[in-house]
CSV table of C-alpha atoms in Angstrom, one decimal:
chain,number,residue,atom,x,y,z
A,1,MET,CA,24.0,-33.4,91.9
A,2,PRO,CA,23.2,-30.0,90.8
A,3,ASP,CA,25.1,-28.8,87.4
A,4,GLY,CA,24.3,-25.0,87.7
A,5,SER,CA,21.1,-25.0,85.7
A,6,GLY,CA,18.2,-26.1,87.9
A,7,PHE,CA,18.8,-30.0,86.8
A,8,ALA,CA,20.0,-32.5,89.0
A,9,PHE,CA,20.6,-36.0,89.1
A,10,LEU,CA,20.5,-38.4,91.9
A,11,ASP,CA,21.1,-42.2,91.4
A,12,LEU,CA,19.7,-44.2,94.2
A,13,ALA,CA,18.9,-47.2,91.5
A,14,PRO,CA,19.5,-50.9,92.6
A,15,SER,CA,22.8,-52.4,91.1
A,16,GLU,CA,22.7,-54.9,88.3
A,17,GLU,CA,23.4,-57.7,90.9
A,18,SER,CA,19.5,-57.1,92.0
A,19,PHE,CA,18.4,-57.7,88.1
A,20,ARG,CA,20.5,-60.9,88.5
A,21,ASP,CA,19.0,-62.0,91.8
A,22,ALA,CA,15.5,-61.3,90.8
A,23,VAL,CA,15.8,-63.3,87.3
A,24,LEU,CA,17.4,-66.1,89.2
A,25,ALA,CA,14.8,-66.1,91.8
A,26,GLY,CA,11.7,-65.9,89.4
A,27,LEU,CA,13.0,-68.7,87.0
A,28,SER,CA,13.8,-71.1,89.9
A,29,ALA,CA,9.9,-70.2,90.7
A,30,ASN,CA,7.1,-72.7,90.3
A,31,PRO,CA,5.4,-71.0,88.1
A,32,LYS,CA,8.3,-69.3,86.2
A,33,SER,CA,8.2,-65.5,86.5
A,34,LEU,CA,10.2,-62.3,85.8
A,35,PRO,CA,9.3,-59.0,87.3
A,36,CYS,CA,7.6,-56.3,84.8
A,37,LYS,CA,9.7,-53.3,86.3
A,38,PHE,CA,12.7,-54.6,84.7
A,39,PHE,CA,11.1,-54.1,81.3
A,40,TYR,CA,12.3,-50.3,81.1
A,41,ASP,CA,16.1,-50.3,80.0
A,42,ALA,CA,16.8,-48.1,77.8
A,43,HIS,CA,15.8,-50.1,74.7
A,44,GLY,CA,12.3,-51.5,76.3
A,45,SER,CA,11.8,-47.9,77.2
A,46,ALA,CA,11.9,-46.7,73.6
A,47,LEU,CA,9.8,-49.3,72.8
A,48,PHE,CA,7.3,-48.5,75.2
A,49,GLU,CA,7.1,-45.3,73.6
A,50,ALA,CA,6.5,-46.6,69.9
A,51,ILE,CA,3.7,-49.0,71.7
A,52,CYS,CA,1.9,-45.7,73.0
A,53,GLU,CA,1.9,-44.6,68.8
A,54,THR,CA,0.1,-47.6,67.7
A,55,PRO,CA,-3.4,-47.6,66.8
A,56,GLU,CA,-4.4,-50.6,68.9
A,57,TYR,CA,-3.0,-49.1,72.1
A,58,TYR,CA,-5.7,-46.7,73.1
A,59,LEU,CA,-4.3,-46.1,76.7
A,60,THR,CA,-2.1,-43.1,76.1
A,61,ARG,CA,-4.2,-41.1,73.5
A,62,ALA,CA,-7.4,-41.2,76.3
A,63,GLU,CA,-5.4,-39.9,78.9
A,64,THR,CA,-3.6,-37.0,76.8
A,65,ALA,CA,-6.8,-36.1,76.0
A,66,ILE,CA,-8.3,-36.1,79.6
A,67,LEU,CA,-5.3,-34.1,80.7
A,68,GLU,CA,-5.3,-31.6,77.6
A,69,THR,CA,-9.1,-31.1,78.1
A,70,HIS,CA,-8.9,-30.8,82.1
A,71,ALA,CA,-5.6,-29.1,82.4
A,72,ALA,CA,-6.8,-26.0,84.0
A,73,ALA,CA,-9.2,-28.1,86.7
A,74,ILE,CA,-6.4,-29.8,87.5
A,75,ALA,CA,-4.1,-26.8,87.9
A,76,ALA,CA,-6.4,-25.1,90.0
A,77,ARG,CA,-6.9,-28.2,92.2
A,78,ILE,CA,-2.9,-28.3,92.7
A,79,GLY,CA,-2.2,-24.7,93.1
A,80,PRO,CA,0.4,-22.4,93.0
A,81,HIS,CA,4.1,-23.5,94.3
A,82,CYS,CA,4.0,-27.1,93.9
A,83,ARG,CA,6.5,-30.0,93.7
A,84,LEU,CA,5.3,-32.5,91.4
A,85,ILE,CA,6.7,-36.1,92.1
A,86,GLU,CA,6.0,-38.0,89.0
A,87,LEU,CA,6.6,-42.0,90.1
A,88,GLY,CA,7.6,-44.1,86.8
A,89,SER,CA,8.4,-40.8,84.5
A,90,GLY,CA,9.6,-42.4,81.5
A,91,ALA,CA,9.9,-40.1,78.6
A,92,SER,CA,8.3,-37.5,81.1
A,93,GLN,CA,5.8,-36.3,78.3
A,94,LYS,CA,2.4,-36.2,79.7
A,95,VAL,CA,4.0,-33.9,82.7
A,96,ARG,CA,4.4,-31.3,80.0
A,97,LEU,CA,0.7,-30.6,80.0
A,98,LEU,CA,0.3,-30.1,83.5
A,99,LEU,CA,3.6,-27.9,83.8
A,100,LYS,CA,2.4,-25.6,81.4
A,101,ALA,CA,-1.1,-25.1,83.1
A,102,LEU,CA,0.5,-25.2,86.7
A,103,ALA,CA,1.2,-21.6,88.3
A,104,ALA,CA,4.6,-21.1,89.2
A,105,PRO,CA,5.4,-24.7,89.9
A,106,LEU,CA,8.5,-25.0,92.5
A,107,ALA,CA,10.0,-28.2,91.2
A,108,TYR,CA,9.6,-31.4,89.1
A,109,VAL,CA,11.2,-34.8,90.5
A,110,PRO,CA,11.2,-37.2,88.0
A,111,VAL,CA,11.7,-41.2,89.6
A,112,ASP,CA,12.6,-44.0,87.2
A,113,ILE,CA,14.4,-47.3,87.3
A,114,SER,CA,15.7,-46.8,83.9
A,115,ARG,CA,18.8,-44.5,84.8
A,116,GLU,CA,19.9,-43.3,81.0
A,117,HIS,CA,16.5,-42.8,79.8
A,118,LEU,CA,15.8,-40.9,82.7
A,119,ARG,CA,18.7,-38.9,82.7
A,120,GLU,CA,18.0,-37.9,79.0
A,121,ALA,CA,14.1,-37.2,79.3
A,122,ALA,CA,14.7,-34.9,82.4
A,123,ALA,CA,17.5,-33.0,80.9
A,124,GLY,CA,15.6,-32.4,78.1
A,125,LEU,CA,12.3,-31.2,80.2
A,126,ALA,CA,14.7,-28.8,82.4
A,127,ALA,CA,15.8,-27.5,78.8
A,128,ASP,CA,12.4,-26.9,77.5
A,129,PHE,CA,11.2,-25.3,81.1
A,130,PRO,CA,14.3,-23.3,82.1
A,131,ASP,CA,12.6,-21.5,85.1
A,132,LEU,CA,11.8,-25.2,86.7
A,133,ARG,CA,14.1,-26.7,89.2
A,134,VAL,CA,14.2,-30.4,87.9
A,135,VAL,CA,15.5,-33.2,90.5
A,136,ALA,CA,15.6,-36.5,88.5
A,137,VAL,CA,16.0,-39.5,91.0
A,138,CYS,CA,17.1,-43.0,89.5
A,139,ALA,CA,15.2,-45.5,92.2
A,140,ASP,CA,12.6,-48.1,92.6
A,141,TYR,CA,9.9,-46.1,93.4
A,142,THR,CA,8.0,-49.1,94.6
A,143,ARG,CA,10.4,-49.2,97.6
A,144,PRO,CA,11.2,-46.8,100.3
A,145,PHE,CA,13.5,-44.0,99.4
A,146,ASP,CA,13.8,-40.6,100.3
A,147,LEU,CA,12.7,-37.3,98.2
A,148,PRO,CA,15.2,-34.7,97.8
A,149,ASN,CA,15.0,-31.3,99.9
A,150,LEU,CA,13.1,-29.0,98.1
A,151,PRO,CA,12.8,-25.7,99.9
A,152,GLY,CA,11.0,-22.5,98.8
A,153,PRO,CA,7.5,-21.2,98.9
A,154,ALA,CA,4.9,-22.8,100.7
A,155,GLY,CA,3.2,-25.4,98.3
A,156,LYS,CA,1.9,-28.7,98.0
A,157,ARG,CA,3.9,-32.3,97.2
A,158,VAL,CA,1.8,-33.9,94.6
A,159,GLY,CA,2.0,-37.2,93.1
A,160,PHE,CA,1.8,-37.8,89.7
A,161,PHE,CA,1.1,-41.7,88.7
A,162,PRO,CA,0.0,-41.4,84.8
A,163,GLY,CA,0.0,-44.6,82.2
A,164,SER,CA,-2.2,-47.1,83.9
A,165,THR,CA,0.8,-48.4,85.8
A,166,ILE,CA,-1.1,-49.1,88.9
A,167,GLY,CA,-2.6,-51.6,86.9
A,168,ASN,CA,0.6,-53.7,87.3
A,169,PHE,CA,-0.2,-54.1,90.8
A,170,GLU,CA,-2.4,-56.7,92.3
A,171,PRO,CA,-5.4,-55.1,93.7
A,172,GLU,CA,-4.1,-55.5,97.3
A,173,GLY,CA,-0.8,-54.2,96.2
A,174,VAL,CA,-2.6,-51.0,95.0
A,175,VAL,CA,-3.6,-50.4,98.8
A,176,GLY,CA,-0.2,-50.9,99.8
A,177,PHE,CA,1.5,-48.9,97.1
A,178,LEU,CA,-1.0,-46.0,97.6
A,179,SER,CA,-0.1,-46.3,101.5
A,180,HIS,CA,3.6,-46.2,100.7
A,181,CYS,CA,2.9,-42.8,98.2
A,182,GLY,CA,1.5,-41.2,101.2
A,183,HIS,CA,4.4,-41.7,103.4
A,184,LEU,CA,6.8,-40.8,100.6
A,185,LEU,CA,4.8,-37.4,99.7
A,186,GLY,CA,3.7,-36.6,103.6
A,187,PRO,CA,0.6,-35.1,105.6
A,188,GLY,CA,-2.0,-34.4,103.3
A,189,ALA,CA,-0.5,-36.2,100.3
A,190,GLU,CA,-2.3,-35.6,97.1
A,191,MET,CA,-2.3,-37.5,93.8
A,192,LEU,CA,-3.1,-37.6,90.2
A,193,ILE,CA,-3.3,-41.4,88.8
A,194,GLY,CA,-4.3,-42.6,85.9
A,195,ALA,CA,-6.2,-46.0,85.6
A,196,ASP,CA,-7.6,-48.0,83.0
A,197,ILE,CA,-11.1,-49.0,82.6
A,198,LYS,CA,-12.7,-52.1,82.2
A,199,LYS,CA,-14.2,-52.7,78.5
A,200,ASP,CA,-14.9,-55.5,75.6
A,201,LYS,CA,-12.0,-58.1,75.5
A,202,ARG,CA,-11.2,-57.8,71.8
A,203,ILE,CA,-10.3,-54.0,72.7
A,204,LEU,CA,-8.0,-54.9,75.4
A,205,ASP,CA,-6.5,-58.2,73.5
A,206,ALA,CA,-5.9,-55.9,70.7
A,207,ALA,CA,-3.9,-53.3,72.9
A,208,TYR,CA,-1.4,-55.7,73.8
A,209,ASN,CA,-0.7,-57.8,70.6
A,210,ASP,CA,-0.5,-55.0,68.0
A,211,ALA,CA,0.0,-55.8,64.5
A,212,ALA,CA,3.7,-54.1,64.4
A,213,GLY,CA,4.4,-56.5,67.1
A,214,LEU,CA,6.0,-53.6,69.2
A,215,ASN,CA,4.1,-55.4,72.4
A,216,ALA,CA,6.3,-58.9,71.7
A,217,ALA,CA,9.3,-56.9,71.2
A,218,PHE,CA,9.0,-55.4,74.6
A,219,ASN,CA,8.1,-58.5,76.6
A,220,LEU,CA,10.9,-60.5,74.7
A,221,ASN,CA,13.3,-57.5,75.5
A,222,LEU,CA,13.4,-59.1,79.1
A,223,LEU,CA,15.1,-61.7,77.7
A,224,HIS,CA,17.5,-59.8,75.6
A,225,ARG,CA,18.3,-58.2,78.6
A,226,ILE,CA,19.0,-61.5,80.5
A,227,ALA,CA,21.3,-62.5,77.4
A,228,ASN,CA,23.3,-59.1,77.4
A,229,GLU,CA,23.7,-58.3,80.7
A,230,LEU,CA,23.7,-61.7,82.8
A,231,ASP,CA,26.0,-63.5,79.9
A,232,ALA,CA,23.3,-65.9,79.1
A,233,GLU,CA,23.2,-68.7,76.5
A,234,ILE,CA,19.6,-68.2,75.4
A,235,ASP,CA,17.9,-68.7,71.9
A,236,ILE,CA,15.5,-66.0,71.7
A,237,ASP,CA,13.9,-67.1,68.6
A,238,LYS,CA,12.5,-70.3,70.7
A,239,PHE,CA,10.0,-68.0,72.8
A,240,ALA,CA,7.1,-66.0,72.0
A,241,HIS,CA,5.0,-63.1,73.5
A,242,VAL,CA,1.7,-64.3,74.7
A,243,ALA,CA,-0.8,-61.4,75.7
A,244,PHE,CA,-4.6,-62.1,76.8
A,245,TYR,CA,-7.4,-60.4,78.7
A,246,ASN,CA,-9.2,-62.4,81.9
A,247,PRO,CA,-12.4,-61.1,82.1
A,248,ASP,CA,-13.2,-62.9,85.4
A,249,GLU,CA,-9.8,-61.6,87.0
A,250,GLY,CA,-10.2,-58.1,85.4
A,251,ARG,CA,-6.9,-58.2,84.1
A,252,VAL,CA,-4.9,-58.4,80.7
A,253,GLU,CA,-2.2,-61.3,81.6
A,254,LEU,CA,1.3,-61.3,79.9
A,255,TYR,CA,3.5,-64.4,79.6
A,256,ILE,CA,6.6,-65.3,77.2
A,257,ARG,CA,6.2,-68.8,76.0
A,258,SER,CA,8.8,-71.5,75.5
A,259,LEU,CA,8.3,-73.0,71.9
A,260,GLU,CA,10.0,-76.0,72.5
A,261,ALA,CA,11.9,-78.1,75.2
A,262,GLN,CA,14.9,-76.5,76.1
A,263,SER,CA,17.6,-75.7,78.7
A,264,VAL,CA,18.9,-72.4,79.0
A,265,ALA,CA,22.0,-71.4,81.1
A,266,ILE,CA,21.9,-68.2,83.1
A,267,GLY,CA,24.3,-66.8,85.9
A,268,GLY,CA,26.0,-70.1,86.1
A,269,GLN,CA,22.6,-72.1,86.6
A,270,ARG,CA,20.5,-74.0,84.0
A,271,PHE,CA,17.0,-73.8,83.8
A,272,ALA,CA,14.6,-76.5,81.9
A,273,PHE,CA,11.7,-75.2,79.9
A,274,ALA,CA,8.9,-77.7,78.9
A,275,LYS,CA,7.3,-76.9,75.4
A,276,GLY,CA,4.7,-74.5,75.7
A,277,GLU,CA,5.6,-73.7,79.4
A,278,LEU,CA,4.8,-69.9,80.5
A,279,ILE,CA,7.0,-67.3,82.3
A,280,HIS,CA,4.8,-64.9,83.6
A,281,THR,CA,6.1,-61.0,83.0
A,282,GLU,CA,3.0,-59.2,83.9
A,283,ASN,CA,-0.3,-58.3,84.8
A,284,SER,CA,-2.3,-55.1,83.7
A,285,TYR,CA,-5.6,-54.6,85.6
A,286,LYS,CA,-8.5,-52.9,84.7
A,287,TYR,CA,-11.2,-51.2,87.3
A,288,SER,CA,-14.2,-49.5,86.9
A,289,ILE,CA,-14.5,-46.1,88.7
A,290,ALA,CA,-16.1,-47.5,91.6
A,291,GLU,CA,-13.7,-50.0,92.1
A,292,PHE,CA,-10.8,-47.7,92.0
A,293,ARG,CA,-12.2,-45.2,94.2
A,294,ASP,CA,-12.9,-48.1,96.8
A,295,LEU,CA,-9.1,-49.3,96.7
A,296,ALA,CA,-8.0,-45.5,97.3
A,297,ALA,CA,-10.4,-45.7,100.1
A,298,ARG,CA,-8.7,-48.3,101.5
A,299,ALA,CA,-5.1,-46.8,101.6
A,300,GLY,CA,-6.8,-43.6,103.0
A,301,PHE,CA,-7.2,-41.5,100.1
A,302,GLN,CA,-10.3,-39.7,99.3
A,303,THR,CA,-11.4,-39.3,95.7
A,304,LEU,CA,-11.8,-35.6,95.1
A,305,GLU,CA,-12.2,-35.5,91.1
A,306,THR,CA,-12.5,-38.3,88.4
A,307,TRP,CA,-12.4,-37.4,85.0
A,308,THR,CA,-12.7,-39.5,82.0
A,309,ASP,CA,-12.6,-39.3,78.0
A,310,PRO,CA,-15.6,-39.0,76.2
A,311,ASN,CA,-15.8,-42.8,75.3
A,312,GLY,CA,-15.2,-43.6,78.9
A,313,MET,CA,-12.3,-45.7,77.9
A,314,PHE,CA,-10.0,-44.3,80.9
A,315,GLY,CA,-10.1,-42.6,84.5
A,316,VAL,CA,-7.8,-39.8,85.9
A,317,TYR,CA,-8.4,-39.4,89.7
A,318,TYR,CA,-7.4,-36.9,92.1
A,319,LEU,CA,-6.7,-38.1,95.5
A,320,GLN,CA,-6.4,-36.5,98.9
A,321,ARG,CA,-4.9,-38.5,101.5
A,322,GLY,CA,-7.1,-37.5,105.1
C-alpha cells in the first residue's frame, strides 16, 4: 500500500503452496517438467541479471540498443500522461530508458512474481523518479488480476513486455497471452514487446550455454528452490543443465538431466529418475518479423511499428488492439 512517497506495493502473488503443487504435478507427469515462471525467486532473478551481462547473451544488449536509439520515437507514439504497465518487470532496468523519454508519465506499474526482488527494484526506481507514482504489483501476470486504480489526466495504459519473455509461450499461447493483455489494459490497448529473431544455431546455443556457467546455475536453481522450500531430499550435483536450439521447432529448449538413476523425496512423495532422463524447464521461441506480426494479428493487435538493431538480431514491436 502507499507509503506516502509515491510508492505502493500490492501483494497478489500465489502462495508457496502453489509452487509445491506445480512441482509435484510437473514431476508426476510423463515427460517430467517444471514451470519456467518459478525461475525467478530472488536468487534466480539475480542470476538472470548476471546472464544478461555475459558476452554470449546478446539479447539484452540488442534490445537495450533499440530502446536507446528509438526512445524518442517510442515516447512520441505513446504520448503524454501514460500509465506504463511492465509485465515481468525484473530489475526494472530497460524501462528507465522509456521513463526518461516519456512526456509526463503518470504512473509505472511493475508486475512480477518474485516478491522481494520486485519490492527492492520498484522502490529503487521510485527513489530515482520522485515525481512518478510507482505501484508495484506482485502477481502471476499470466493469470487474470486487477490493475490498481490510477486516476489522473487522460492518457494511455501501455503494456511493456521486454526481454523476449514472449518466447516462453507456445505460439498458440502467445495469441492467448496477448488477448489476456488486451483485456487487462482495456479498450484500445497498446503494447511495446521485445521478441528474439531466428538466427544461426551456433549463436543461440552459445547464448544459453555461457562459458561462465550462469545459465546452468539459473536452470538448476529450480532444484535449489525445491530443496530449500519444499524440504526435499535431493542431491543437485546429480543433475545437469541442457540447452540447445531446435531449428525445426524454432525454439531453444532447456532441460535438467538426471546424471544417474536415482530417487528423490519431495513433499512427502518419491520420484524416480532414470539415467539421462530429462526434466523440461523452458522453451524460448524465436520468430521472424512476419511470424510475430501474424501472431499479434491473430490476437487482435495491429503492428504499428517494428524496430530492430543494426544486425537484425532482435525486434521490438509496438502493437495496438483494434
